[in-house]
Coordinates of C-alpha atoms (C1' of nucleotides) in Angstrom, one line a residue:
Chain A
M90 CA 17.8 39.8 57.0
K91 CA 18.6 42.7 55.2
I92 CA 16.0 44.6 53.0
R93 CA 17.2 44.9 49.5
V94 CA 17.2 48.3 48.3
R95 CA 15.8 48.8 44.8
R96 CA 18.4 50.0 42.2
K97 CA 17.5 52.8 39.8
S98 CA 14.9 50.9 37.8
P99 CA 12.6 52.9 35.7
Q100 CA 9.8 52.7 38.3
A101 CA 12.1 53.4 41.3
Y102 CA 11.3 57.1 41.5
Q103 CA 7.5 57.1 41.1
H104 CA 7.0 57.2 44.9
G105 CA 7.7 60.9 45.2
D106 CA 11.4 60.8 45.6
L107 CA 12.3 61.9 42.1
R108 CA 13.0 65.2 43.6
E109 CA 15.8 63.9 45.7
A110 CA 17.2 61.6 42.9
L111 CA 17.6 64.6 40.8
I112 CA 19.4 66.2 43.6
Q113 CA 21.7 63.3 44.0
A114 CA 22.2 63.2 40.2
G115 CA 23.1 66.8 40.0
L116 CA 25.4 66.3 43.0
K117 CA 27.1 63.5 41.0
L118 CA 27.3 65.7 37.8
L119 CA 28.8 68.5 39.7
T120 CA 31.5 66.7 41.7
E121 CA 32.6 64.5 38.8
G122 CA 32.4 66.9 36.0
G123 CA 32.3 70.4 37.3
V124 CA 29.7 73.1 37.1
E125 CA 29.7 73.1 33.5
T126 CA 28.5 69.5 33.3
L127 CA 25.6 70.2 35.6
S128 CA 22.5 70.3 33.3
L129 CA 18.9 69.6 34.0
R130 CA 18.8 67.2 31.1
A131 CA 21.8 65.1 32.3
A132 CA 20.3 65.0 35.7
A133 CA 17.2 63.7 34.4
Q134 CA 18.9 61.1 32.2
L135 CA 21.0 59.9 35.4
A136 CA 17.7 59.6 37.4
G137 CA 16.4 57.4 34.5
V138 CA 13.6 59.9 33.6
S139 CA 12.5 62.1 30.6
H140 CA 14.2 65.5 30.2
A141 CA 10.7 67.1 31.0
A142 CA 10.0 65.3 34.1
P143 CA 12.2 67.5 36.5
Y144 CA 9.7 70.5 35.7
R145 CA 7.2 68.6 37.9
H146 CA 9.7 69.0 40.9
F147 CA 11.6 72.1 40.2
R148 CA 10.3 75.3 38.6
D149 CA 13.3 75.7 36.4
K150 CA 17.1 74.8 36.4
N151 CA 18.0 77.4 38.8
A152 CA 15.8 75.9 41.4
L153 CA 17.6 72.5 41.2
V154 CA 20.8 74.5 41.4
A155 CA 19.6 76.1 44.5
A156 CA 18.9 72.8 46.1
I157 CA 22.3 71.5 45.4
A158 CA 23.9 74.8 46.7
E159 CA 21.9 74.2 49.9
R160 CA 23.5 70.8 50.3
G161 CA 26.8 72.3 49.5
F162 CA 26.3 75.0 52.0
R163 CA 25.6 72.2 54.7
L164 CA 28.6 70.2 53.7
L165 CA 30.8 73.5 54.1
T166 CA 29.5 74.0 57.5
A167 CA 30.2 70.3 58.4
A168 CA 33.5 70.6 57.0
M169 CA 34.4 73.7 59.2
Q170 CA 33.0 72.0 62.3
A171 CA 34.9 68.8 61.6
E172 CA 38.2 70.6 61.3
A173 CA 37.5 72.6 64.4
A174 CA 36.6 69.3 66.2
L175 CA 39.9 67.6 65.0
A176 CA 42.1 70.5 65.9
K177 CA 41.0 70.6 69.4
P178 CA 41.5 74.2 69.8
R179 CA 42.7 75.7 73.1
D180 CA 41.0 79.0 72.6
S181 CA 38.8 81.0 70.4
R182 CA 41.6 82.1 68.1
E183 CA 42.8 78.7 67.4
R184 CA 39.0 77.6 67.0
L185 CA 38.6 80.5 64.4
T186 CA 41.8 79.5 62.6
A187 CA 40.6 75.8 62.5
L188 CA 37.2 77.0 61.1
G189 CA 39.1 79.0 58.3
I190 CA 41.3 76.0 57.5
G191 CA 38.0 73.8 57.1
Y192 CA 36.6 76.3 54.8
L193 CA 39.7 76.5 52.6
H194 CA 40.1 72.8 52.5
F195 CA 36.6 72.3 51.6
A196 CA 36.8 74.9 48.8
T197 CA 39.9 73.4 47.2
Q198 CA 38.5 69.9 47.5
N199 CA 35.0 70.8 46.2
P200 CA 35.5 73.8 43.8
G201 CA 32.3 72.9 42.1
Y202 CA 30.3 73.5 45.2
L203 CA 31.8 76.8 45.9
R204 CA 31.1 77.8 42.3
V205 CA 27.5 76.9 42.8
I206 CA 26.9 78.4 46.0
F207 CA 28.6 81.8 45.1
G208 CA 27.7 81.8 41.4
G209 CA 24.6 83.6 41.4
V210 CA 21.9 81.4 43.1
L211 CA 21.6 83.8 45.9
C212 CA 20.9 86.6 43.5
G213 CA 17.4 85.7 42.3
D214 CA 14.3 87.6 43.7
D215 CA 13.5 84.9 46.2
P216 CA 16.2 82.6 47.0
P217 CA 14.6 79.3 48.7
A218 CA 14.2 79.5 52.4
D219 CA 16.2 76.2 52.7
L220 CA 19.2 77.9 51.0
R221 CA 19.0 80.9 53.0
A222 CA 18.8 78.9 56.3
A223 CA 21.9 76.9 55.3
G224 CA 23.8 80.0 54.6
E225 CA 22.7 81.2 58.0
A226 CA 23.9 78.0 59.6
A227 CA 27.3 78.5 58.0
Y228 CA 27.5 81.9 59.1
G229 CA 26.1 81.2 62.5
T230 CA 29.1 78.7 63.2
L231 CA 31.4 81.4 62.5
R232 CA 29.6 84.2 64.6
E233 CA 29.4 81.8 67.5
A234 CA 33.2 81.4 67.6
I235 CA 33.6 85.1 67.4
V236 CA 31.0 85.9 70.1
D237 CA 32.8 83.3 72.2
G238 CA 36.2 85.1 71.6
I239 CA 35.0 88.5 72.5
A240 CA 33.4 87.1 75.7
Q241 CA 36.8 85.4 76.6
G242 CA 38.7 88.6 76.0
E243 CA 40.6 87.0 73.1
L244 CA 39.2 89.1 70.5
R245 CA 38.8 92.8 70.1
T246 CA 35.5 94.1 71.7
A247 CA 33.7 95.1 68.6
D248 CA 30.4 94.3 66.7
P249 CA 30.7 90.5 66.2
D250 CA 29.1 90.9 62.8
Q251 CA 31.9 93.4 61.7
L252 CA 34.4 90.7 62.9
A253 CA 32.6 88.0 61.2
L254 CA 32.4 89.7 58.0
A255 CA 36.0 90.5 58.0
S256 CA 36.9 86.9 58.7
W257 CA 34.5 85.5 56.2
S258 CA 35.6 87.9 53.7
M259 CA 39.3 87.0 54.3
V260 CA 38.8 83.2 54.0
H261 CA 36.4 83.3 51.3
G262 CA 38.6 85.5 49.3
L263 CA 41.7 83.3 49.7
S264 CA 39.4 80.4 48.8
T265 CA 38.3 81.7 45.5
L266 CA 41.5 83.2 44.5
L267 CA 43.1 79.9 45.2
I268 CA 40.5 77.9 43.3
N269 CA 40.8 80.2 40.2
R270 CA 44.5 80.1 40.3
A271 CA 44.7 83.8 40.6
F272 CA 48.0 83.4 42.3
E273 CA 50.5 80.5 42.7
P274 CA 50.6 79.3 46.3
Q275 CA 54.3 79.1 47.7
V276 CA 53.2 77.0 50.7
A277 CA 50.7 74.4 51.7
E278 CA 47.0 75.1 52.1
R279 CA 47.3 75.0 55.9
E280 CA 50.1 77.7 56.1
L281 CA 48.1 79.8 53.7
A282 CA 45.1 79.9 55.8
T283 CA 47.0 80.3 59.2
G284 CA 49.2 83.0 57.5
V285 CA 46.4 85.3 56.5
L286 CA 44.4 84.7 59.7
H287 CA 47.2 85.5 61.8
L288 CA 47.7 88.7 59.9
L289 CA 44.0 89.4 60.3
G290 CA 44.5 88.7 64.1
D291 CA 47.5 90.9 64.5
G292 CA 46.9 93.4 61.9
I293 CA 49.0 94.7 58.9
Y294 CA 49.8 98.0 60.4
A295 CA 52.9 98.8 62.1
E296 CA 53.5 100.5 65.6
R297 CA 52.3 99.6 69.1
G298 CA 55.5 98.1 70.0
R299 CA 56.4 95.2 67.9
P300 CA 59.9 93.7 67.4
Chain B
M268 CA 37.1 118.4 8.5
K269 CA 36.5 115.3 10.3
I270 CA 36.9 111.8 8.6
R271 CA 33.7 109.9 8.8
V272 CA 34.1 106.5 10.6
R273 CA 32.3 103.7 9.0
R274 CA 29.5 102.1 10.9
K275 CA 29.4 98.4 11.3
S276 CA 28.2 97.7 7.9
P277 CA 28.8 94.0 6.6
Q278 CA 32.2 95.0 5.1
A279 CA 33.4 96.8 8.1
Y280 CA 35.4 94.2 9.7
Q281 CA 37.2 92.6 6.6
H282 CA 40.3 94.5 7.5
G283 CA 41.4 92.3 10.2
D284 CA 39.9 94.0 13.0
L285 CA 37.1 91.4 13.4
R286 CA 38.9 90.0 16.5
E287 CA 38.5 93.5 18.2
A288 CA 35.0 93.7 16.9
L289 CA 34.2 90.4 18.6
I290 CA 35.7 91.4 21.9
Q291 CA 33.6 94.7 21.8
A292 CA 30.7 92.9 21.0
G293 CA 31.5 90.4 23.9
L294 CA 32.0 93.3 26.3
K295 CA 28.7 94.8 25.3
L296 CA 26.8 91.4 25.8
L297 CA 28.6 91.0 29.3
T298 CA 27.7 94.4 30.5
E299 CA 24.2 94.7 29.3
G300 CA 23.1 91.2 29.9
G301 CA 25.4 89.5 32.2
V302 CA 27.7 86.6 31.9
E303 CA 24.8 84.1 30.8
T304 CA 24.3 86.4 27.8
L305 CA 27.8 86.3 26.6
S306 CA 27.9 83.7 23.7
L307 CA 30.2 83.3 20.8
R308 CA 27.1 83.2 18.4
A309 CA 25.6 86.4 19.9
A310 CA 28.9 88.1 19.6
A311 CA 29.3 87.0 16.0
Q312 CA 25.7 88.3 15.2
L313 CA 26.5 91.6 16.8
A314 CA 29.7 91.9 14.8
G315 CA 27.6 91.1 11.6
V316 CA 29.4 88.1 10.8
S317 CA 28.5 84.3 10.5
H318 CA 28.5 82.1 13.7
A319 CA 31.6 80.2 12.5
A320 CA 33.6 83.3 11.6
P321 CA 34.9 83.7 15.2
Y322 CA 36.8 80.6 15.0
R323 CA 39.4 82.3 12.5
H324 CA 40.3 84.6 15.4
F325 CA 39.8 82.7 18.6
R326 CA 40.4 79.0 19.2
D327 CA 37.2 78.5 21.2
K328 CA 34.7 80.4 23.3
N329 CA 37.2 80.5 26.3
A330 CA 39.8 82.3 24.3
L331 CA 37.2 85.0 23.6
V332 CA 36.2 85.0 27.3
A333 CA 40.0 85.3 28.3
A334 CA 40.5 88.4 25.9
I335 CA 37.3 89.9 27.7
A336 CA 38.8 89.0 31.1
E337 CA 42.0 90.7 30.3
R338 CA 40.1 94.0 29.4
G339 CA 38.3 93.6 32.7
F340 CA 41.6 93.1 34.6
R341 CA 42.8 96.4 33.1
L342 CA 39.6 98.3 34.0
L343 CA 39.8 96.9 37.5
T344 CA 43.2 98.2 37.8
A345 CA 42.4 101.6 36.3
A346 CA 39.5 101.7 38.8
M347 CA 41.7 101.1 41.8
Q348 CA 44.2 103.8 40.5
A349 CA 41.5 106.3 39.9
E350 CA 40.0 106.0 43.2
A351 CA 43.5 106.2 44.9
A352 CA 44.2 109.3 42.8
L353 CA 40.9 110.8 43.6
A354 CA 41.2 110.1 47.4
K355 CA 44.6 112.0 47.6
P356 CA 45.8 109.6 50.4
R357 CA 48.1 111.4 53.0
D358 CA 49.8 108.0 53.7
S359 CA 50.1 104.4 52.5
R360 CA 47.4 103.2 54.7
E361 CA 45.0 105.6 53.1
R362 CA 46.3 104.6 49.8
L363 CA 45.7 101.1 50.5
T364 CA 42.2 101.8 51.6
A365 CA 41.5 103.9 48.7
L366 CA 42.7 101.0 46.3
G367 CA 40.2 98.7 48.2
I368 CA 37.3 101.0 47.7
G369 CA 38.1 101.2 44.1
Y370 CA 38.1 97.4 43.7
L371 CA 34.9 97.1 45.6
H372 CA 33.3 99.8 43.7
F373 CA 34.2 98.3 40.5
A374 CA 33.0 94.9 41.4
T375 CA 29.6 96.1 42.4
Q376 CA 29.3 98.1 39.3
N377 CA 30.6 95.5 36.9
P378 CA 29.8 92.3 38.4
G379 CA 30.0 90.5 35.0
Y380 CA 33.6 91.4 34.7
L381 CA 34.3 89.9 38.0
R382 CA 32.5 86.9 37.3
V383 CA 34.4 86.6 33.9
I384 CA 37.8 87.3 35.5
F385 CA 37.4 84.7 38.5
G386 CA 35.2 82.4 36.8
G387 CA 37.6 79.9 35.6
V388 CA 39.4 81.4 32.7
L389 CA 42.6 81.4 34.7
C390 CA 42.2 77.7 35.3
G391 CA 43.1 76.4 32.0
D392 CA 46.4 74.7 31.1
D393 CA 47.8 77.9 29.4
P394 CA 46.1 81.1 30.2
P395 CA 47.1 83.6 27.6
A396 CA 50.0 85.8 28.4
D397 CA 47.9 88.9 28.0
L398 CA 45.6 87.8 30.6
R399 CA 48.4 86.7 32.9
A400 CA 50.0 90.2 32.4
A401 CA 46.9 92.1 33.1
G402 CA 46.7 90.2 36.3
E403 CA 50.2 91.0 37.2
A404 CA 49.6 94.6 36.6
A405 CA 46.7 94.7 39.0
Y406 CA 48.5 92.8 41.8
G407 CA 51.6 95.0 41.0
T408 CA 49.5 98.1 41.9
L409 CA 48.6 96.5 45.2
R410 CA 52.0 95.4 46.0
E411 CA 53.8 98.8 45.2
A412 CA 51.5 100.4 47.8
I413 CA 52.3 97.8 50.3
V414 CA 56.1 98.0 49.7
D415 CA 55.8 101.6 50.0
G416 CA 53.9 101.3 53.4
I417 CA 56.6 98.9 54.8
A418 CA 59.4 101.3 53.7
Q419 CA 57.6 104.2 55.3
G420 CA 57.2 102.3 58.5
E421 CA 53.5 102.5 58.3
L422 CA 53.0 98.9 57.7
R423 CA 54.4 95.7 59.6
T424 CA 57.7 94.8 58.4
A425 CA 56.8 91.4 56.7
D426 CA 56.8 89.6 53.4
P427 CA 55.1 92.2 51.1
D428 CA 53.5 89.3 49.2
Q429 CA 52.1 87.9 52.3
L430 CA 50.5 91.4 53.2
A431 CA 49.4 91.6 49.6
L432 CA 47.7 88.3 49.5
A433 CA 46.0 89.1 52.9
S434 CA 44.7 92.4 51.5
W435 CA 43.6 91.0 48.3
S436 CA 41.8 88.2 49.8
M437 CA 39.9 90.5 52.2
V438 CA 38.8 92.9 49.5
H439 CA 38.1 90.3 46.9
G440 CA 36.2 88.2 49.4
L441 CA 34.2 91.0 50.5
S442 CA 33.4 91.8 46.9
T443 CA 32.3 88.4 45.8
L444 CA 30.1 88.1 49.0
L445 CA 28.5 91.3 48.2
I446 CA 28.0 90.8 44.5
N447 CA 26.4 87.4 45.2
R448 CA 24.2 88.8 47.9
A449 CA 25.7 86.5 50.6
F450 CA 25.0 89.0 53.2
E451 CA 22.7 92.1 53.6
P452 CA 25.0 95.2 53.8
Q453 CA 23.9 97.4 56.7
V454 CA 26.2 100.4 55.6
A455 CA 27.3 101.9 52.3
E456 CA 29.9 100.4 50.1
R457 CA 32.8 102.6 51.3
E458 CA 32.0 102.1 54.8
L459 CA 32.1 98.4 54.2
A460 CA 35.5 98.6 52.6
T461 CA 37.0 100.9 55.2
G462 CA 35.5 98.7 58.0
V463 CA 37.1 95.5 57.1
L464 CA 40.5 97.1 56.0
H465 CA 40.7 98.9 59.3
L466 CA 40.2 95.6 61.1
L467 CA 42.9 94.1 58.9
G468 CA 45.0 97.0 59.8
D469 CA 44.6 96.9 63.4
G470 CA 43.9 93.3 63.9
I471 CA 40.8 91.4 65.4
Y472 CA 42.8 90.1 68.4
A473 CA 42.4 91.6 71.7
E474 CA 45.3 92.8 74.0
R475 CA 48.2 95.2 73.5
G476 CA 46.7 98.1 75.3
R477 CA 43.4 98.9 73.6
P478 CA 40.6 100.8 75.2
Chain C
dA182 C1' 43.4 84.1 4.0
dC183 C1' 38.9 84.7 5.5
dC184 C1' 34.1 83.7 5.7
dT185 C1' 29.5 81.1 4.9
dG186 C1' 26.1 77.5 5.5
dA187 C1' 24.8 73.1 6.6
dA188 C1' 25.4 69.7 10.2
dC189 C1' 25.9 67.5 14.9
dA190 C1' 25.4 67.2 19.6
dC191 C1' 24.2 69.4 23.1
dC192 C1' 21.2 73.0 26.2
dG193 C1' 16.6 75.0 28.8
dT194 C1' 11.7 75.3 28.4
dT195 C1' 6.8 74.6 26.9
dC196 C1' 2.9 71.7 25.9
dA197 C1' -0.3 68.5 24.2
dA198 C1' -0.9 63.9 25.2
dG199 C1' -0.8 59.7 27.4
dT200 C1' -1.4 56.7 32.3
Chain D
dA94 C1' -0.8 63.6 39.8
dC95 C1' 3.0 62.4 37.2
dC96 C1' 5.5 61.4 33.2
dT97 C1' 6.5 61.2 27.9
dG98 C1' 7.6 62.8 23.1
dA99 C1' 7.7 66.3 20.0
dA100 C1' 8.7 70.9 19.3
dC101 C1' 11.1 75.6 19.6
dA102 C1' 14.7 78.6 20.3
dC103 C1' 19.0 78.7 21.7
dC104 C1' 24.2 76.8 22.4
dG105 C1' 29.6 75.3 21.0
dT106 C1' 32.1 73.2 17.3
dT107 C1' 33.4 71.2 12.9
dC108 C1' 33.9 71.1 8.0
dA109 C1' 33.2 71.3 3.2
dA110 C1' 32.6 74.9 0.3
dG111 C1' 32.9 79.2 -1.6
dT112 C1' 35.7 84.2 -2.9

DNA sequence: ACCTGAACACCGTTCAAGT
DNA sequence: ACCTGAACACCGTTCAAGT
């Protein structure tokens, strides 16, 4: 027999899980209505609690946003890894491209998350340790693939952090430009990602015996 | 004899320049207090007018934000061109690097502008023609340098828009990551820009006779 | 034509008060 | 310890009314 899970009745969050309920409510607001719709009061209402209650669990709105950004970072990491697993890359270059495609795909499917993550939460004096850790995890996934590629002789022997920063900047830039409709894409998402990443791979300078 | 310019007395904006006054007020709010501080009501107050007056000149808040973003785009273009002029580049590659440095420098000095430009104004159904034109001007500056580089044989012979998108993504991504403190820079701004742009130039893949 | 003042429905944040 | 309700200072937006 299955145990019946309590729906969100007024007393459902008195056991200390109001914090989690508020995060879930914020996630729902963000994904369904965008970053504008994400408010502390609306989250409280969705969790069935007064508008002042969240302050028992979050210092201010930014603290809730940071918690949501952390979830977003983890989802982003998962999206990259999922794409890399699905693509069954034969080498580090293909793996790197797959990670990039996963990143871009997550961005276009979840623009709200991207806006929350890179919208200023990291700018505060003391970004929560959870959030920083989630960011490190995302970066680590990229860095690993790059270290691997250097070891395999597939990538230029250079500072892996330098290569990671270039790759991250490229894919993140493309993602934000696309999300904000800064340009009109002429090709599909995958082609966009593979296109710029191959340019990063082979370089945009001429010379060195090219057709 | 110089003509005395009227200060912002209550009657100073009755001549049809309230629109401009509101933009200037918004610019001031943005640069001095950040994007959070930029509100229609505060701009109205700064212009010495009631909070409902702006609606005679802007459809809604987003319209004012779009007007401000347009100014920002033009300043960004000017910053790129100024850096390129100052650097006295000897070839297209140096010129491209200078444009990138100008972009990054403007971004870190005016994060508010970047946030306004790439914060959703372009996402609406009908972004104002002025704003789109300002964006085209910025892109045109980059594209010109790239077309030149291809013609000079300094850049890979490829679709200039493809090369421009890759360059723009790279520099824009680096800028937003830096603005949002997504990573801790180990070197100065110039080195950061030249570093990633040289990687984009020579490519991150191994092979083809490199040391 | 252009602006004002009141009004409405939202915000974030604080604080005394309740259980 | 945890939550509520009222309160305050802000928002964006609308609308009748003034000149």
